[in-house]
CSV table of N, CA and C in Angstrom, one decimal:
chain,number,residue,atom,x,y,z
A,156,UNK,N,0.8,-1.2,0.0
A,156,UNK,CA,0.0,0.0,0.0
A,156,UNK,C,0.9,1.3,0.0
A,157,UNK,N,2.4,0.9,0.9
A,157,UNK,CA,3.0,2.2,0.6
A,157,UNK,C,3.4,2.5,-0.4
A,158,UNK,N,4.1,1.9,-1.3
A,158,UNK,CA,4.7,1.9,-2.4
A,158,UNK,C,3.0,3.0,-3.6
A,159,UNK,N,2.5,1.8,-3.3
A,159,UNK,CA,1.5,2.5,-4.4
A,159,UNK,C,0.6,4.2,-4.2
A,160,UNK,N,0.9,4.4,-2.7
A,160,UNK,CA,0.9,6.0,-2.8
A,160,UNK,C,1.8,7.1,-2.8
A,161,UNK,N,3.1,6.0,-3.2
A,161,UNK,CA,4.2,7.0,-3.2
A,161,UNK,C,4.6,6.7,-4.8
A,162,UNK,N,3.8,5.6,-5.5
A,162,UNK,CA,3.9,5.6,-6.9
A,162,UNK,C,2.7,6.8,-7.2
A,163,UNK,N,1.8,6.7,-6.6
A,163,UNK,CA,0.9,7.8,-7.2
A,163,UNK,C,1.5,9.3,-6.7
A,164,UNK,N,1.7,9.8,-5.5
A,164,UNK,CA,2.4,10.6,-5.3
A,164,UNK,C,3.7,11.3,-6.2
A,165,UNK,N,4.2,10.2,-6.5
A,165,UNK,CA,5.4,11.0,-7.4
A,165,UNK,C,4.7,10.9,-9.3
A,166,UNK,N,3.7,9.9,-9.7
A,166,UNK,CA,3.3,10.6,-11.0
A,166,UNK,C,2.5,12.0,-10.6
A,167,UNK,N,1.5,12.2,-9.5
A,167,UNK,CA,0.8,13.1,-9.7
A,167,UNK,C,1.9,14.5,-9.9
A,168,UNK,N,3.2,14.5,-8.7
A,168,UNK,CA,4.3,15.5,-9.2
A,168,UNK,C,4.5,16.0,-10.4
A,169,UNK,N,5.1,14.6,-11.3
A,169,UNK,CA,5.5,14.8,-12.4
A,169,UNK,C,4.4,15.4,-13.7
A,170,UNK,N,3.2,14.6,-13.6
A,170,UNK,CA,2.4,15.4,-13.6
A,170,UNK,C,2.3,17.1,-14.0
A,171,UNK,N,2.0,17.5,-12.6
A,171,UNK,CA,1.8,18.9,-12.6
A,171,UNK,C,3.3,19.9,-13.0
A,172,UNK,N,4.2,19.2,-12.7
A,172,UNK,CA,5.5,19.4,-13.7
A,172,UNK,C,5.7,20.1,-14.6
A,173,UNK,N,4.8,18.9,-15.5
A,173,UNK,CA,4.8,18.7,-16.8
A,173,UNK,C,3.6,19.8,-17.5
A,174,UNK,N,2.7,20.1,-17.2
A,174,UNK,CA,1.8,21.0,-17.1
A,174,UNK,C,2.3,22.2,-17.1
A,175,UNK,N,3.0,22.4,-16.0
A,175,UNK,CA,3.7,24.1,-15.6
A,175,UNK,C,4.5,24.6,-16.9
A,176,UNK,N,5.3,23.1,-17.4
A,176,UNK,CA,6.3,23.8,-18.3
A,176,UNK,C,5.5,23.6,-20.1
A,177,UNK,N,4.5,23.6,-20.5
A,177,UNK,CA,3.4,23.0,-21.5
A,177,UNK,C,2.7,24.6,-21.2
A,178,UNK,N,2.2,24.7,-19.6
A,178,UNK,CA,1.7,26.4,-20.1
A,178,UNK,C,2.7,27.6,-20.0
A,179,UNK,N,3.8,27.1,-19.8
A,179,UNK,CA,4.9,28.6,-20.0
A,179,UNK,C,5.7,28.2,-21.5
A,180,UNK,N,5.6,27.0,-21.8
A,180,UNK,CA,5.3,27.2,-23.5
A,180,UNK,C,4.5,27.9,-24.9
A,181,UNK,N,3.5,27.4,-24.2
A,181,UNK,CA,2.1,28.1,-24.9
A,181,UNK,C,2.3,29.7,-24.7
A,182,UNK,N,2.9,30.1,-23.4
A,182,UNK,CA,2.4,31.7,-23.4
A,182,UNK,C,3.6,32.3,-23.8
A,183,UNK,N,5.0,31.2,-24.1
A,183,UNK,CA,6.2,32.2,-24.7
A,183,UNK,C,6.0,32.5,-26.3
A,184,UNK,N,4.9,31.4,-26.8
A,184,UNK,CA,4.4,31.3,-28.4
A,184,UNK,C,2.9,32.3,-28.9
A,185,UNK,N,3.0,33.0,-27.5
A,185,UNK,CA,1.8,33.9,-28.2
A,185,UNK,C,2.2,35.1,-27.7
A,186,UNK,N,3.6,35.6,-27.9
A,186,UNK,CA,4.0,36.8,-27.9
A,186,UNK,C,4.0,37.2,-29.2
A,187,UNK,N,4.2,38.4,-29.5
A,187,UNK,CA,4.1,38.6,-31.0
A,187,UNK,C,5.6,39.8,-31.4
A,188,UNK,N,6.7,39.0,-31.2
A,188,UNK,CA,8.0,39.6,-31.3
A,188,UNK,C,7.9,39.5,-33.1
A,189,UNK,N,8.5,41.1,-33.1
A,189,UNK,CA,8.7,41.5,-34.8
A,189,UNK,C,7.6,41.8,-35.0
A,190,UNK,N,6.1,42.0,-34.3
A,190,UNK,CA,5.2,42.5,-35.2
A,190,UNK,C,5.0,43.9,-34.7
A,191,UNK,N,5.0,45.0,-35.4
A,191,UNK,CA,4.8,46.3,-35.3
A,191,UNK,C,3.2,46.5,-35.2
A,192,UNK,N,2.5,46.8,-34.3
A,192,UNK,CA,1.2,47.2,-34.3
A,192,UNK,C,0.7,48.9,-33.6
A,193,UNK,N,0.2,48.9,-34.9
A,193,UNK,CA,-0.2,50.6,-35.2
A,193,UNK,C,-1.3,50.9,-35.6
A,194,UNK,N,-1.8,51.8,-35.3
A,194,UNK,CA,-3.3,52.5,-35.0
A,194,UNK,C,-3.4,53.6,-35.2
A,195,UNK,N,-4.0,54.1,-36.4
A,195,UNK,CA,-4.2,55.6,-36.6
A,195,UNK,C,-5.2,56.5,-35.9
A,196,UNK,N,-4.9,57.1,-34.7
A,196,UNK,CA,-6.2,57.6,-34.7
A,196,UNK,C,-7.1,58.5,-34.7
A,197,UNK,N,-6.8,58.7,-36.3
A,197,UNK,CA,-7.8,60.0,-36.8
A,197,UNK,C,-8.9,59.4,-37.7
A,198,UNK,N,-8.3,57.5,-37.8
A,198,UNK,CA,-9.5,57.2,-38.7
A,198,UNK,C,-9.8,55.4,-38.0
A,199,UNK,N,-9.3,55.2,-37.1
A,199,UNK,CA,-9.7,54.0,-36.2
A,199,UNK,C,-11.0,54.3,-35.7
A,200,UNK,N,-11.5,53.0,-35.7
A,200,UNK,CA,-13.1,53.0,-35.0
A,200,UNK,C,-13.1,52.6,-33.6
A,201,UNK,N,-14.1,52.3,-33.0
A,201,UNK,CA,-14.0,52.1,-31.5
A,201,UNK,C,-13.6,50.8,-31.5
A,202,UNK,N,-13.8,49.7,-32.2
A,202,UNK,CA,-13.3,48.4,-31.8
A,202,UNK,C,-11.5,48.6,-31.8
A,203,UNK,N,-11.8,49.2,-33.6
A,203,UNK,CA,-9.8,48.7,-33.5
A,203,UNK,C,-9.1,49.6,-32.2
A,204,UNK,N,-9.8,51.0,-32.0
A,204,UNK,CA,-8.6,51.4,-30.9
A,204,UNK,C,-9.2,50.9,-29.3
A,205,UNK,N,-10.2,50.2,-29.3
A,205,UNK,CA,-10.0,49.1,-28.0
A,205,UNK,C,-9.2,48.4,-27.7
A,206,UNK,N,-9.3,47.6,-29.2
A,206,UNK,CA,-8.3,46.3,-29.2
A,206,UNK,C,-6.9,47.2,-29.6
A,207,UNK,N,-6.5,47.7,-30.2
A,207,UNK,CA,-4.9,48.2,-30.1
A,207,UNK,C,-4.0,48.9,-29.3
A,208,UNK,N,-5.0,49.4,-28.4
A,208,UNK,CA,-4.0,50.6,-27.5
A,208,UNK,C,-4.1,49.6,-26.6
A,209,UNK,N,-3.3,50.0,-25.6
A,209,UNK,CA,-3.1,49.5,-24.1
A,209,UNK,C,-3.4,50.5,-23.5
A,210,UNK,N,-4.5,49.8,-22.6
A,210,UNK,CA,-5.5,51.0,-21.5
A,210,UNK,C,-6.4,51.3,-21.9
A,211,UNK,N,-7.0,51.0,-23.0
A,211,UNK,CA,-8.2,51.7,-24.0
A,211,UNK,C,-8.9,50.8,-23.9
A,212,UNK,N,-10.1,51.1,-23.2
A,212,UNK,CA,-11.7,49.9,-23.2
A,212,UNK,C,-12.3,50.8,-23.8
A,213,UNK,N,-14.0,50.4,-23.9
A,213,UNK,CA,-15.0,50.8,-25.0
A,213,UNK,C,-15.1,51.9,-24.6
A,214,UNK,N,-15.2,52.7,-23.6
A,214,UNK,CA,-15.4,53.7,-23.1
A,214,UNK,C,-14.8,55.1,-23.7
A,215,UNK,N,-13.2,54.6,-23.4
A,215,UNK,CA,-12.4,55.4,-24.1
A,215,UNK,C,-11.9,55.7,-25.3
A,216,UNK,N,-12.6,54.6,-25.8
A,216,UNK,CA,-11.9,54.6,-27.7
A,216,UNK,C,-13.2,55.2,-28.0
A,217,UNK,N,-14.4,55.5,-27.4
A,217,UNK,CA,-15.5,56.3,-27.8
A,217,UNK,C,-15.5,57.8,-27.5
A,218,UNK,N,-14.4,57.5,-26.6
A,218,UNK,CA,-14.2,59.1,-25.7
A,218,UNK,C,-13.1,59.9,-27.2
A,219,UNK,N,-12.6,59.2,-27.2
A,219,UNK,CA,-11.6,59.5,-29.0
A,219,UNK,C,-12.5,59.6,-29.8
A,220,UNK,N,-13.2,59.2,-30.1
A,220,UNK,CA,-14.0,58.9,-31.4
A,220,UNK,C,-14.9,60.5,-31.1
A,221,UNK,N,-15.5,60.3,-29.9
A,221,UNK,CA,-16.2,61.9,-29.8
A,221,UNK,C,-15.5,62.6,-30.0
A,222,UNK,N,-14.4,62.9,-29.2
A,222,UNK,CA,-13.5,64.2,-29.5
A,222,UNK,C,-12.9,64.5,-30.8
A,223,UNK,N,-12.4,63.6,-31.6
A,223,UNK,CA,-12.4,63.9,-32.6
A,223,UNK,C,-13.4,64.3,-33.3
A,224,UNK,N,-14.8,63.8,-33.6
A,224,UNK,CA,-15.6,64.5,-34.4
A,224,UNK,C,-16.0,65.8,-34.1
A,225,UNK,N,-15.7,66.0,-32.8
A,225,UNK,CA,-16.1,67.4,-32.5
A,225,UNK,C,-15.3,68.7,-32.6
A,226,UNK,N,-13.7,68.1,-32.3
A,226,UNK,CA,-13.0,69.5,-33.0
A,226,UNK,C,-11.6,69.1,-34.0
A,227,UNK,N,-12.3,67.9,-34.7
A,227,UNK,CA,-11.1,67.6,-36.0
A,227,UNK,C,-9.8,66.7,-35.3
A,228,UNK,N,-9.5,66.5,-36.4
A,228,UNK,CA,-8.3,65.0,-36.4
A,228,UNK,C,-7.2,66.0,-35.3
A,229,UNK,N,-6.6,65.1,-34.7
A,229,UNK,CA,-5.3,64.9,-34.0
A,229,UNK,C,-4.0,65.2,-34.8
A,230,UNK,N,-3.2,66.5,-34.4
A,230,UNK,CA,-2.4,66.8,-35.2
A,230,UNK,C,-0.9,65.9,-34.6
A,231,UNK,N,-0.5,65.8,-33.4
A,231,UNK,CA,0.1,65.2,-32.8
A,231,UNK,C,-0.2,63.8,-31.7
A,232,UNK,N,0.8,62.8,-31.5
A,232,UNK,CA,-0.4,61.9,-30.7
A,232,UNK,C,-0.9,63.0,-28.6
A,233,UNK,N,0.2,63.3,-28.3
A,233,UNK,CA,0.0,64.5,-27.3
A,233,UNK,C,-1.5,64.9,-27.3
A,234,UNK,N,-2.0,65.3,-28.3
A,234,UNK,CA,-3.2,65.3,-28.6
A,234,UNK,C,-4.3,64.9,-27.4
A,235,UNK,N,-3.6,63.3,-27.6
A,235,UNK,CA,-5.1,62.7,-27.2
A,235,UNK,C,-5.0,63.1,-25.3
A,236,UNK,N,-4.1,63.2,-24.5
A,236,UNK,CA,-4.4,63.9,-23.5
A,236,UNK,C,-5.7,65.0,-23.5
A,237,UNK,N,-6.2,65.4,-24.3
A,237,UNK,CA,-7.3,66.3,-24.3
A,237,UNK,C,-8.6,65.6,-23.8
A,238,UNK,N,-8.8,64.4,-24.4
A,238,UNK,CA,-9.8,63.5,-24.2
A,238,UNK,C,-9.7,63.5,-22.8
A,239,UNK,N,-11.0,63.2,-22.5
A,239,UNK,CA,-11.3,63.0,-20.8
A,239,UNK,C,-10.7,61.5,-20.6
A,240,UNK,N,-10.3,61.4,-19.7
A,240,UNK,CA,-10.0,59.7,-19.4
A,240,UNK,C,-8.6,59.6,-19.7
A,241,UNK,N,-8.3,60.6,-20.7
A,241,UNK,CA,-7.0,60.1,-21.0
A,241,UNK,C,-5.6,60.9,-20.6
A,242,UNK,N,-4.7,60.5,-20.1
A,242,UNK,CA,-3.6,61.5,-19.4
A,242,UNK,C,-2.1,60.9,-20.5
A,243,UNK,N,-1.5,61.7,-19.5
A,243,UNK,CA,0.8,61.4,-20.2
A,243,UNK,C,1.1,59.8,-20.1
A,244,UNK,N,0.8,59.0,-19.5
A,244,UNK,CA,0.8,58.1,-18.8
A,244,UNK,C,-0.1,57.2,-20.3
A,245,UNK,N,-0.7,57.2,-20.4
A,245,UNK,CA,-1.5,56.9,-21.6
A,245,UNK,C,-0.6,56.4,-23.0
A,246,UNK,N,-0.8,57.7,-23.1
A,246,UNK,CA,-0.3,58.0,-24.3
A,246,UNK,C,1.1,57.8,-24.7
A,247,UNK,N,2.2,57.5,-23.4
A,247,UNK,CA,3.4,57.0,-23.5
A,247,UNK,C,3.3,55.4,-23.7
A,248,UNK,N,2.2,55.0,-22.8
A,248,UNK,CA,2.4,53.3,-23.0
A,248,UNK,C,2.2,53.1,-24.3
A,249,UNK,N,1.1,53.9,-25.3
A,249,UNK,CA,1.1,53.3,-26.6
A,249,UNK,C,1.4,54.6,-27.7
A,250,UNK,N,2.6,54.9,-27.4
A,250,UNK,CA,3.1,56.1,-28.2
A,250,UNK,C,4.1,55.4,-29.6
A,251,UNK,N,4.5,54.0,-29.1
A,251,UNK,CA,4.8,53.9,-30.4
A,251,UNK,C,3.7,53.0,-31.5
A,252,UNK,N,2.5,52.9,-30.9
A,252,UNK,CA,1.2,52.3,-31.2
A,252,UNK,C,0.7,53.0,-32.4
A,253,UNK,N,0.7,54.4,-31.9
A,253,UNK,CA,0.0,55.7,-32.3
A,253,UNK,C,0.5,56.2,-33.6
A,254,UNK,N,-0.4,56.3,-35.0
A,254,UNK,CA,0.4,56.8,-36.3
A,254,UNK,C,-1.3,57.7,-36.3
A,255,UNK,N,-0.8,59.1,-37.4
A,255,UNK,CA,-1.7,60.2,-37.6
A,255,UNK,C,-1.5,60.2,-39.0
């Protein structure tokens, strides 16, 4: 009886092991090294600048979308600090994101 819970004991280890290093595979293969991703946003819609910026939920890519229609395109990305919600801090995380 001992044997057989120390045979189960050490597969269930190896096991979970095996597991730990199978999901830190998976998540080193869904980085996206070499892909440049860029977002214009004088003519991005609310999905694409949800999904492309970092920090930007539905909220805010609508908070863009209004401000822009109301007093014209973005001459610089600095800009988008104007928008409510949005500060320096912002606009640095996805400043190399950002094309006009």
């Amino acid at each position: 009886m001992k044997r057989i819970l120390t045979l189960l004991s050490t597969l269930m280890l190896t096991l979970t092991l095996f597991s730990a290093s199978v999901t830190a595979e998976v998540t080193k293969s869904d980085t996206h090294e070499g892909i440049e991703i860029t977002v214009n946003i004088n003519q991005a819609g609310a999905e694409e600048l949800k999904t492309l910026l970092v920090g930007v939920g539905e909220s805010k890519a609508q908070a863009i979308i209004d401000y822009r229609n109301a007093n014209g395109k973005f001459v610089k990305a600095d800009d988008l600090t104007k928008v409510k919600g949005i500060g320096d801090k912002l606009v640095e995380k996805n400043r190399d994101r950002i094309t006009l």
